Amino acid sequence: MLQTGSSPPRLDGLVVLVVDATTGVGRELATRLSAAGAVVAVVGAGHPDRDDDAATNAAFLCKALSDAGLLALPYRIDVRDPTEAGRLPAQIAADAAPVNAAVVVLPAPDTPGELPDAFRAVSAALAAALPPGARHIERTPAAAAGPDTTTAGDRTWLRSVVDSLAADAARATSR
């Protein structure tokens, strides 16, 4: 678990949606958010270039988190259809609670084909559908590092996301 000072940041009660949460930095973020107490909507991003099943991977990650006593819910979207992403916040609100933050892990800029544009369209649709006050965060890796690879820069970013959401949660509870 992440440490801030002597105690880990807490995200109890927050609902965080993570798109492309089944591999690499997205999976690591979903795991860290869940370990910090957030309810995480693990969104597998399906697309034709993917050589695995996004829905199955989302379910497996949620099962592993559940086995550890954490709460995560599996979802899947086809990144070629941004309207699916636009429906996610309402679906998650019906399944759990309103979304407090959405994080979209975009493909690396050197990713060939139409996938980067498809993810940007998904991110825009998702941002437009979030409830008022919800945070929208995007992460574009510097380069394609492999599906299960996180860099030092990724790890710094992961800490900053968890810490900033924890600060938001602390401000919200002090109001």
JSON list of C-alpha atoms in Angstrom, two decimals:
[
{"chain": "A", "resi": 1, "resn": "MET", "atom": "CA", "xyz": [0.00, 0.00, 0.00]},
{"chain": "A", "resi": 2, "resn": "LEU", "atom": "CA", "xyz": [1.16, 3.57, -0.61]},
{"chain": "A", "resi": 3, "resn": "GLN", "atom": "CA", "xyz": [2.52, 5.52, 2.30]},
{"chain": "A", "resi": 4, "resn": "THR", "atom": "CA", "xyz": [2.17, 9.27, 2.82]},
{"chain": "A", "resi": 5, "resn": "GLY", "atom": "CA", "xyz": [4.23, 10.24, 5.82]},
{"chain": "A", "resi": 6, "resn": "SER", "atom": "CA", "xyz": [3.54, 7.61, 8.43]},
{"chain": "A", "resi": 7, "resn": "SER", "atom": "CA", "xyz": [0.03, 6.63, 7.38]},
{"chain": "A", "resi": 8, "resn": "PRO", "atom": "CA", "xyz": [-1.46, 5.52, 4.08]},
{"chain": "A", "resi": 9, "resn": "PRO", "atom": "CA", "xyz": [-3.89, 7.84, 2.31]},
{"chain": "A", "resi": 10, "resn": "ARG", "atom": "CA", "xyz": [-7.51, 6.79, 2.73]},
{"chain": "A", "resi": 11, "resn": "LEU", "atom": "CA", "xyz": [-10.15, 6.93, 0.05]},
{"chain": "A", "resi": 12, "resn": "ASP", "atom": "CA", "xyz": [-13.00, 5.41, 2.04]},
{"chain": "A", "resi": 13, "resn": "GLY", "atom": "CA", "xyz": [-16.34, 6.14, 0.42]},
{"chain": "A", "resi": 14, "resn": "LEU", "atom": "CA", "xyz": [-14.94, 7.36, -2.90]},
{"chain": "A", "resi": 15, "resn": "VAL", "atom": "CA", "xyz": [-16.03, 5.70, -6.13]},
{"chain": "A", "resi": 16, "resn": "VAL", "atom": "CA", "xyz": [-13.31, 5.78, -8.77]},
{"chain": "A", "resi": 17, "resn": "LEU", "atom": "CA", "xyz": [-13.73, 4.55, -12.33]},
{"chain": "A", "resi": 18, "resn": "VAL", "atom": "CA", "xyz": [-10.52, 3.41, -14.07]},
{"chain": "A", "resi": 19, "resn": "VAL", "atom": "CA", "xyz": [-10.58, 2.80, -17.84]},
{"chain": "A", "resi": 20, "resn": "ASP", "atom": "CA", "xyz": [-8.00, 0.32, -19.13]},
{"chain": "A", "resi": 21, "resn": "ALA", "atom": "CA", "xyz": [-7.68, -1.02, -15.60]},
{"chain": "A", "resi": 22, "resn": "THR", "atom": "CA", "xyz": [-6.80, -4.61, -16.41]},
{"chain": "A", "resi": 23, "resn": "THR", "atom": "CA", "xyz": [-3.13, -4.32, -17.40]},
{"chain": "A", "resi": 24, "resn": "GLY", "atom": "CA", "xyz": [-0.05, -2.22, -16.69]},
{"chain": "A", "resi": 25, "resn": "VAL", "atom": "CA", "xyz": [-0.42, 1.14, -14.98]},
{"chain": "A", "resi": 26, "resn": "GLY", "atom": "CA", "xyz": [-4.24, 0.95, -15.04]},
{"chain": "A", "resi": 27, "resn": "ARG", "atom": "CA", "xyz": [-4.22, -2.33, -13.14]},
{"chain": "A", "resi": 28, "resn": "GLU", "atom": "CA", "xyz": [-1.69, -0.98, -10.64]},
{"chain": "A", "resi": 29, "resn": "LEU", "atom": "CA", "xyz": [-3.80, 2.14, -10.11]},
{"chain": "A", "resi": 30, "resn": "ALA", "atom": "CA", "xyz": [-7.01, 0.14, -9.61]},
{"chain": "A", "resi": 31, "resn": "THR", "atom": "CA", "xyz": [-5.23, -2.05, -7.08]},
{"chain": "A", "resi": 32, "resn": "ARG", "atom": "CA", "xyz": [-3.79, 0.91, -5.15]},
{"chain": "A", "resi": 33, "resn": "LEU", "atom": "CA", "xyz": [-7.08, 2.80, -5.11]},
{"chain": "A", "resi": 34, "resn": "SER", "atom": "CA", "xyz": [-8.92, -0.27, -3.85]},
{"chain": "A", "resi": 35, "resn": "ALA", "atom": "CA", "xyz": [-6.28, -0.91, -1.17]},
{"chain": "A", "resi": 36, "resn": "ALA", "atom": "CA", "xyz": [-6.74, 2.70, -0.03]},
{"chain": "A", "resi": 37, "resn": "GLY", "atom": "CA", "xyz": [-10.47, 2.08, 0.52]},
{"chain": "A", "resi": 38, "resn": "ALA", "atom": "CA", "xyz": [-12.05, 3.34, -2.70]},
{"chain": "A", "resi": 39, "resn": "VAL", "atom": "CA", "xyz": [-14.78, 1.43, -4.49]},
{"chain": "A", "resi": 40, "resn": "VAL", "atom": "CA", "xyz": [-13.15, 0.91, -7.88]},
{"chain": "A", "resi": 41, "resn": "ALA", "atom": "CA", "xyz": [-15.00, 0.42, -11.14]},
{"chain": "A", "resi": 42, "resn": "VAL", "atom": "CA", "xyz": [-12.49, -1.71, -13.06]},
{"chain": "A", "resi": 43, "resn": "VAL", "atom": "CA", "xyz": [-13.16, -1.01, -16.73]},
{"chain": "A", "resi": 44, "resn": "GLY", "atom": "CA", "xyz": [-11.66, -3.37, -19.26]},
{"chain": "A", "resi": 45, "resn": "ALA", "atom": "CA", "xyz": [-11.11, -1.56, -22.55]},
{"chain": "A", "resi": 46, "resn": "GLY", "atom": "CA", "xyz": [-11.98, -3.90, -25.38]},
{"chain": "A", "resi": 47, "resn": "HIS", "atom": "CA", "xyz": [-10.68, -3.30, -28.90]},
{"chain": "A", "resi": 48, "resn": "PRO", "atom": "CA", "xyz": [-9.72, -5.39, -31.94]},
{"chain": "A", "resi": 49, "resn": "ASP", "atom": "CA", "xyz": [-5.95, -5.07, -31.31]},
{"chain": "A", "resi": 50, "resn": "ARG", "atom": "CA", "xyz": [-6.29, -6.65, -27.89]},
{"chain": "A", "resi": 51, "resn": "ASP", "atom": "CA", "xyz": [-5.23, -10.29, -27.68]},
{"chain": "A", "resi": 52, "resn": "ASP", "atom": "CA", "xyz": [-7.21, -11.07, -24.53]},
{"chain": "A", "resi": 53, "resn": "ASP", "atom": "CA", "xyz": [-10.72, -10.59, -23.16]},
{"chain": "A", "resi": 54, "resn": "ALA", "atom": "CA", "xyz": [-11.17, -7.25, -21.38]},
{"chain": "A", "resi": 55, "resn": "ALA", "atom": "CA", "xyz": [-14.33, -8.36, -19.57]},
{"chain": "A", "resi": 56, "resn": "THR", "atom": "CA", "xyz": [-12.72, -11.53, -18.23]},
{"chain": "A", "resi": 57, "resn": "ASN", "atom": "CA", "xyz": [-9.62, -9.63, -17.11]},
{"chain": "A", "resi": 58, "resn": "ALA", "atom": "CA", "xyz": [-11.78, -7.07, -15.30]},
{"chain": "A", "resi": 59, "resn": "ALA", "atom": "CA", "xyz": [-13.68, -9.86, -13.54]},
{"chain": "A", "resi": 60, "resn": "PHE", "atom": "CA", "xyz": [-10.47, -11.64, -12.54]},
{"chain": "A", "resi": 61, "resn": "LEU", "atom": "CA", "xyz": [-8.97, -8.46, -11.07]},
{"chain": "A", "resi": 62, "resn": "CYS", "atom": "CA", "xyz": [-12.18, -7.72, -9.15]},
{"chain": "A", "resi": 63, "resn": "LYS", "atom": "CA", "xyz": [-12.21, -11.28, -7.81]},
{"chain": "A", "resi": 64, "resn": "ALA", "atom": "CA", "xyz": [-8.59, -10.95, -6.63]},
{"chain": "A", "resi": 65, "resn": "LEU", "atom": "CA", "xyz": [-9.37, -7.64, -4.92]},
{"chain": "A", "resi": 66, "resn": "SER", "atom": "CA", "xyz": [-12.54, -9.11, -3.38]},
{"chain": "A", "resi": 67, "resn": "ASP", "atom": "CA", "xyz": [-10.54, -12.07, -2.07]},
{"chain": "A", "resi": 68, "resn": "ALA", "atom": "CA", "xyz": [-8.33, -9.51, -0.30]},
{"chain": "A", "resi": 69, "resn": "GLY", "atom": "CA", "xyz": [-11.42, -7.95, 1.33]},
{"chain": "A", "resi": 70, "resn": "LEU", "atom": "CA", "xyz": [-11.59, -4.99, -1.07]},
{"chain": "A", "resi": 71, "resn": "LEU", "atom": "CA", "xyz": [-14.46, -3.73, -3.22]},
{"chain": "A", "resi": 72, "resn": "ALA", "atom": "CA", "xyz": [-14.15, -3.49, -6.99]},
{"chain": "A", "resi": 73, "resn": "LEU", "atom": "CA", "xyz": [-16.77, -3.90, -9.69]},
{"chain": "A", "resi": 74, "resn": "PRO", "atom": "CA", "xyz": [-16.03, -5.15, -13.23]},
{"chain": "A", "resi": 75, "resn": "TYR", "atom": "CA", "xyz": [-17.14, -3.36, -16.39]},
{"chain": "A", "resi": 76, "resn": "ARG", "atom": "CA", "xyz": [-16.18, -3.54, -20.04]},
{"chain": "A", "resi": 77, "resn": "ILE", "atom": "CA", "xyz": [-16.46, -1.09, -22.89]},
{"chain": "A", "resi": 78, "resn": "ASP", "atom": "CA", "xyz": [-15.58, -1.25, -26.55]},
{"chain": "A", "resi": 79, "resn": "VAL", "atom": "CA", "xyz": [-13.35, 1.77, -27.10]},
{"chain": "A", "resi": 80, "resn": "ARG", "atom": "CA", "xyz": [-14.69, 2.09, -30.64]},
{"chain": "A", "resi": 81, "resn": "ASP", "atom": "CA", "xyz": [-18.05, 3.14, -29.16]},
{"chain": "A", "resi": 82, "resn": "PRO", "atom": "CA", "xyz": [-17.71, 6.24, -26.94]},
{"chain": "A", "resi": 83, "resn": "THR", "atom": "CA", "xyz": [-21.42, 6.11, -26.08]},
{"chain": "A", "resi": 84, "resn": "GLU", "atom": "CA", "xyz": [-20.65, 3.03, -23.96]},
{"chain": "A", "resi": 85, "resn": "ALA", "atom": "CA", "xyz": [-18.26, 5.15, -21.88]},
{"chain": "A", "resi": 86, "resn": "GLY", "atom": "CA", "xyz": [-20.88, 7.87, -21.60]},
{"chain": "A", "resi": 87, "resn": "ARG", "atom": "CA", "xyz": [-23.28, 5.39, -19.98]},
{"chain": "A", "resi": 88, "resn": "LEU", "atom": "CA", "xyz": [-20.75, 4.15, -17.40]},
{"chain": "A", "resi": 89, "resn": "PRO", "atom": "CA", "xyz": [-21.19, 6.83, -14.69]},
{"chain": "A", "resi": 90, "resn": "ALA", "atom": "CA", "xyz": [-24.95, 6.24, -14.49]},
{"chain": "A", "resi": 91, "resn": "GLN", "atom": "CA", "xyz": [-24.48, 2.46, -14.44]},
{"chain": "A", "resi": 92, "resn": "ILE", "atom": "CA", "xyz": [-21.87, 2.69, -11.68]},
{"chain": "A", "resi": 93, "resn": "ALA", "atom": "CA", "xyz": [-24.08, 5.06, -9.68]},
{"chain": "A", "resi": 94, "resn": "ALA", "atom": "CA", "xyz": [-26.90, 2.50, -9.93]},
{"chain": "A", "resi": 95, "resn": "ASP", "atom": "CA", "xyz": [-24.57, -0.36, -8.94]},
{"chain": "A", "resi": 96, "resn": "ALA", "atom": "CA", "xyz": [-22.65, 1.38, -6.14]},
{"chain": "A", "resi": 97, "resn": "ALA", "atom": "CA", "xyz": [-22.76, 5.18, -5.74]},
{"chain": "A", "resi": 98, "resn": "PRO", "atom": "CA", "xyz": [-22.03, 8.28, -7.82]},
{"chain": "A", "resi": 99, "resn": "VAL", "atom": "CA", "xyz": [-18.58, 8.41, -9.38]},
{"chain": "A", "resi": 100, "resn": "ASN", "atom": "CA", "xyz": [-16.19, 10.80, -7.61]},
{"chain": "A", "resi": 101, "resn": "ALA", "atom": "CA", "xyz": [-13.35, 10.46, -10.10]},
{"chain": "A", "resi": 102, "resn": "ALA", "atom": "CA", "xyz": [-12.63, 8.85, -13.44]},
{"chain": "A", "resi": 103, "resn": "VAL", "atom": "CA", "xyz": [-9.17, 7.95, -14.65]},
{"chain": "A", "resi": 104, "resn": "VAL", "atom": "CA", "xyz": [-8.51, 7.03, -18.26]},
{"chain": "A", "resi": 105, "resn": "VAL", "atom": "CA", "xyz": [-5.19, 5.40, -19.14]},
{"chain": "A", "resi": 106, "resn": "LEU", "atom": "CA", "xyz": [-4.57, 6.37, -22.76]},
{"chain": "A", "resi": 107, "resn": "PRO", "atom": "CA", "xyz": [-2.39, 4.42, -25.18]},
{"chain": "A", "resi": 108, "resn": "ALA", "atom": "CA", "xyz": [1.19, 5.59, -25.63]},
{"chain": "A", "resi": 109, "resn": "PRO", "atom": "CA", "xyz": [1.61, 8.26, -28.32]},
{"chain": "A", "resi": 110, "resn": "ASP", "atom": "CA", "xyz": [3.60, 5.85, -30.47]},
{"chain": "A", "resi": 111, "resn": "THR", "atom": "CA", "xyz": [0.71, 3.36, -30.60]},
{"chain": "A", "resi": 112, "resn": "PRO", "atom": "CA", "xyz": [-0.11, 2.80, -34.28]},
{"chain": "A", "resi": 113, "resn": "GLY", "atom": "CA", "xyz": [-3.55, 2.97, -35.83]},
{"chain": "A", "resi": 114, "resn": "GLU", "atom": "CA", "xyz": [-6.78, 4.48, -34.58]},
{"chain": "A", "resi": 115, "resn": "LEU", "atom": "CA", "xyz": [-6.58, 3.27, -30.97]},
{"chain": "A", "resi": 116, "resn": "PRO", "atom": "CA", "xyz": [-5.24, 6.56, -29.47]},
{"chain": "A", "resi": 117, "resn": "ASP", "atom": "CA", "xyz": [-8.07, 8.55, -31.10]},
{"chain": "A", "resi": 118, "resn": "ALA", "atom": "CA", "xyz": [-10.64, 5.99, -29.93]},
{"chain": "A", "resi": 119, "resn": "PHE", "atom": "CA", "xyz": [-9.42, 6.27, -26.33]},
{"chain": "A", "resi": 120, "resn": "ARG", "atom": "CA", "xyz": [-9.50, 10.09, -26.50]},
{"chain": "A", "resi": 121, "resn": "ALA", "atom": "CA", "xyz": [-13.12, 9.91, -27.72]},
{"chain": "A", "resi": 122, "resn": "VAL", "atom": "CA", "xyz": [-13.94, 7.55, -24.84]},
{"chain": "A", "resi": 123, "resn": "SER", "atom": "CA", "xyz": [-12.27, 9.91, -22.39]},
{"chain": "A", "resi": 124, "resn": "ALA", "atom": "CA", "xyz": [-14.21, 12.91, -23.71]},
{"chain": "A", "resi": 125, "resn": "ALA", "atom": "CA", "xyz": [-17.54, 11.05, -23.55]},
{"chain": "A", "resi": 126, "resn": "LEU", "atom": "CA", "xyz": [-16.79, 9.90, -20.03]},
{"chain": "A", "resi": 127, "resn": "ALA", "atom": "CA", "xyz": [-15.79, 13.41, -18.89]},
{"chain": "A", "resi": 128, "resn": "ALA", "atom": "CA", "xyz": [-19.06, 14.81, -20.26]},
{"chain": "A", "resi": 129, "resn": "ALA", "atom": "CA", "xyz": [-21.11, 12.19, -18.41]},
{"chain": "A", "resi": 130, "resn": "LEU", "atom": "CA", "xyz": [-19.52, 12.57, -14.97]},
{"chain": "A", "resi": 131, "resn": "PRO", "atom": "CA", "xyz": [-21.58, 14.09, -12.17]},
{"chain": "A", "resi": 132, "resn": "PRO", "atom": "CA", "xyz": [-20.83, 17.71, -11.22]},
{"chain": "A", "resi": 133, "resn": "GLY", "atom": "CA", "xyz": [-17.67, 17.99, -9.14]},
{"chain": "A", "resi": 134, "resn": "ALA", "atom": "CA", "xyz": [-16.25, 14.62, -10.21]},
{"chain": "A", "resi": 135, "resn": "ARG", "atom": "CA", "xyz": [-12.61, 14.63, -11.26]},
{"chain": "A", "resi": 136, "resn": "HIS", "atom": "CA", "xyz": [-11.48, 13.50, -14.71]},
{"chain": "A", "resi": 137, "resn": "ILE", "atom": "CA", "xyz": [-7.85, 12.40, -15.00]},
{"chain": "A", "resi": 138, "resn": "GLU", "atom": "CA", "xyz": [-5.96, 11.14, -18.04]},
{"chain": "A", "resi": 139, "resn": "ARG", "atom": "CA", "xyz": [-2.60, 9.41, -18.21]},
{"chain": "A", "resi": 140, "resn": "THR", "atom": "CA", "xyz": [-0.61, 9.01, -21.39]},
{"chain": "A", "resi": 141, "resn": "PRO", "atom": "CA", "xyz": [2.48, 6.87, -20.93]},
{"chain": "A", "resi": 142, "resn": "ALA", "atom": "CA", "xyz": [5.68, 8.22, -22.50]},
{"chain": "A", "resi": 143, "resn": "ALA", "atom": "CA", "xyz": [6.01, 5.14, -24.71]},
{"chain": "A", "resi": 144, "resn": "ALA", "atom": "CA", "xyz": [4.56, 1.69, -25.03]},
{"chain": "A", "resi": 145, "resn": "ALA", "atom": "CA", "xyz": [6.29, -0.24, -22.24]},
{"chain": "A", "resi": 146, "resn": "GLY", "atom": "CA", "xyz": [4.39, -3.51, -22.41]},
{"chain": "A", "resi": 147, "resn": "PRO", "atom": "CA", "xyz": [1.06, -4.50, -20.87]},
{"chain": "A", "resi": 148, "resn": "ASP", "atom": "CA", "xyz": [2.39, -5.35, -17.42]},
{"chain": "A", "resi": 149, "resn": "THR", "atom": "CA", "xyz": [5.17, -2.81, -17.12]},
{"chain": "A", "resi": 150, "resn": "THR", "atom": "CA", "xyz": [5.21, 0.31, -14.95]},
{"chain": "A", "resi": 151, "resn": "THR", "atom": "CA", "xyz": [8.03, 2.83, -15.09]},
{"chain": "A", "resi": 152, "resn": "ALA", "atom": "CA", "xyz": [9.43, 5.06, -12.35]},
{"chain": "A", "resi": 153, "resn": "GLY", "atom": "CA", "xyz": [7.42, 7.90, -13.87]},
{"chain": "A", "resi": 154, "resn": "ASP", "atom": "CA", "xyz": [4.28, 5.77, -13.73]},
{"chain": "A", "resi": 155, "resn": "ARG", "atom": "CA", "xyz": [4.87, 4.96, -10.06]},
{"chain": "A", "resi": 156, "resn": "THR", "atom": "CA", "xyz": [5.31, 8.66, -9.24]},
{"chain": "A", "resi": 157, "resn": "TRP", "atom": "CA", "xyz": [2.08, 9.41, -11.09]},
{"chain": "A", "resi": 158, "resn": "LEU", "atom": "CA", "xyz": [0.27, 6.58, -9.27]},
{"chain": "A", "resi": 159, "resn": "ARG", "atom": "CA", "xyz": [1.27, 8.05, -5.90]},
{"chain": "A", "resi": 160, "resn": "SER", "atom": "CA", "xyz": [0.19, 11.53, -6.96]},
{"chain": "A", "resi": 161, "resn": "VAL", "atom": "CA", "xyz": [-3.26, 10.32, -8.07]},
{"chain": "A", "resi": 162, "resn": "VAL", "atom": "CA", "xyz": [-3.92, 8.43, -4.84]},
{"chain": "A", "resi": 163, "resn": "ASP", "atom": "CA", "xyz": [-2.59, 11.31, -2.72]},
{"chain": "A", "resi": 164, "resn": "SER", "atom": "CA", "xyz": [-4.61, 13.97, -4.58]},
{"chain": "A", "resi": 165, "resn": "LEU", "atom": "CA", "xyz": [-7.82, 11.94, -4.34]},
{"chain": "A", "resi": 166, "resn": "ALA", "atom": "CA", "xyz": [-7.15, 11.40, -0.62]},
{"chain": "A", "resi": 167, "resn": "ALA", "atom": "CA", "xyz": [-6.70, 15.16, -0.20]},
{"chain": "A", "resi": 168, "resn": "ASP", "atom": "CA", "xyz": [-9.99, 15.74, -2.04]},
{"chain": "A", "resi": 169, "resn": "ALA", "atom": "CA", "xyz": [-11.71, 13.22, 0.24]},
{"chain": "A", "resi": 170, "resn": "ALA", "atom": "CA", "xyz": [-10.28, 14.86, 3.35]},
{"chain": "A", "resi": 171, "resn": "ARG", "atom": "CA", "xyz": [-11.49, 18.30, 2.19]},
{"chain": "A", "resi": 172, "resn": "ALA", "atom": "CA", "xyz": [-14.95, 16.91, 1.43]},
{"chain": "A", "resi": 173, "resn": "THR", "atom": "CA", "xyz": [-15.32, 15.33, 4.88]},
{"chain": "A", "resi": 174, "resn": "SER", "atom": "CA", "xyz": [-14.16, 18.51, 6.64]},
{"chain": "A", "resi": 175, "resn": "ARG", "atom": "CA", "xyz": [-16.91, 20.61, 5.04]}
]
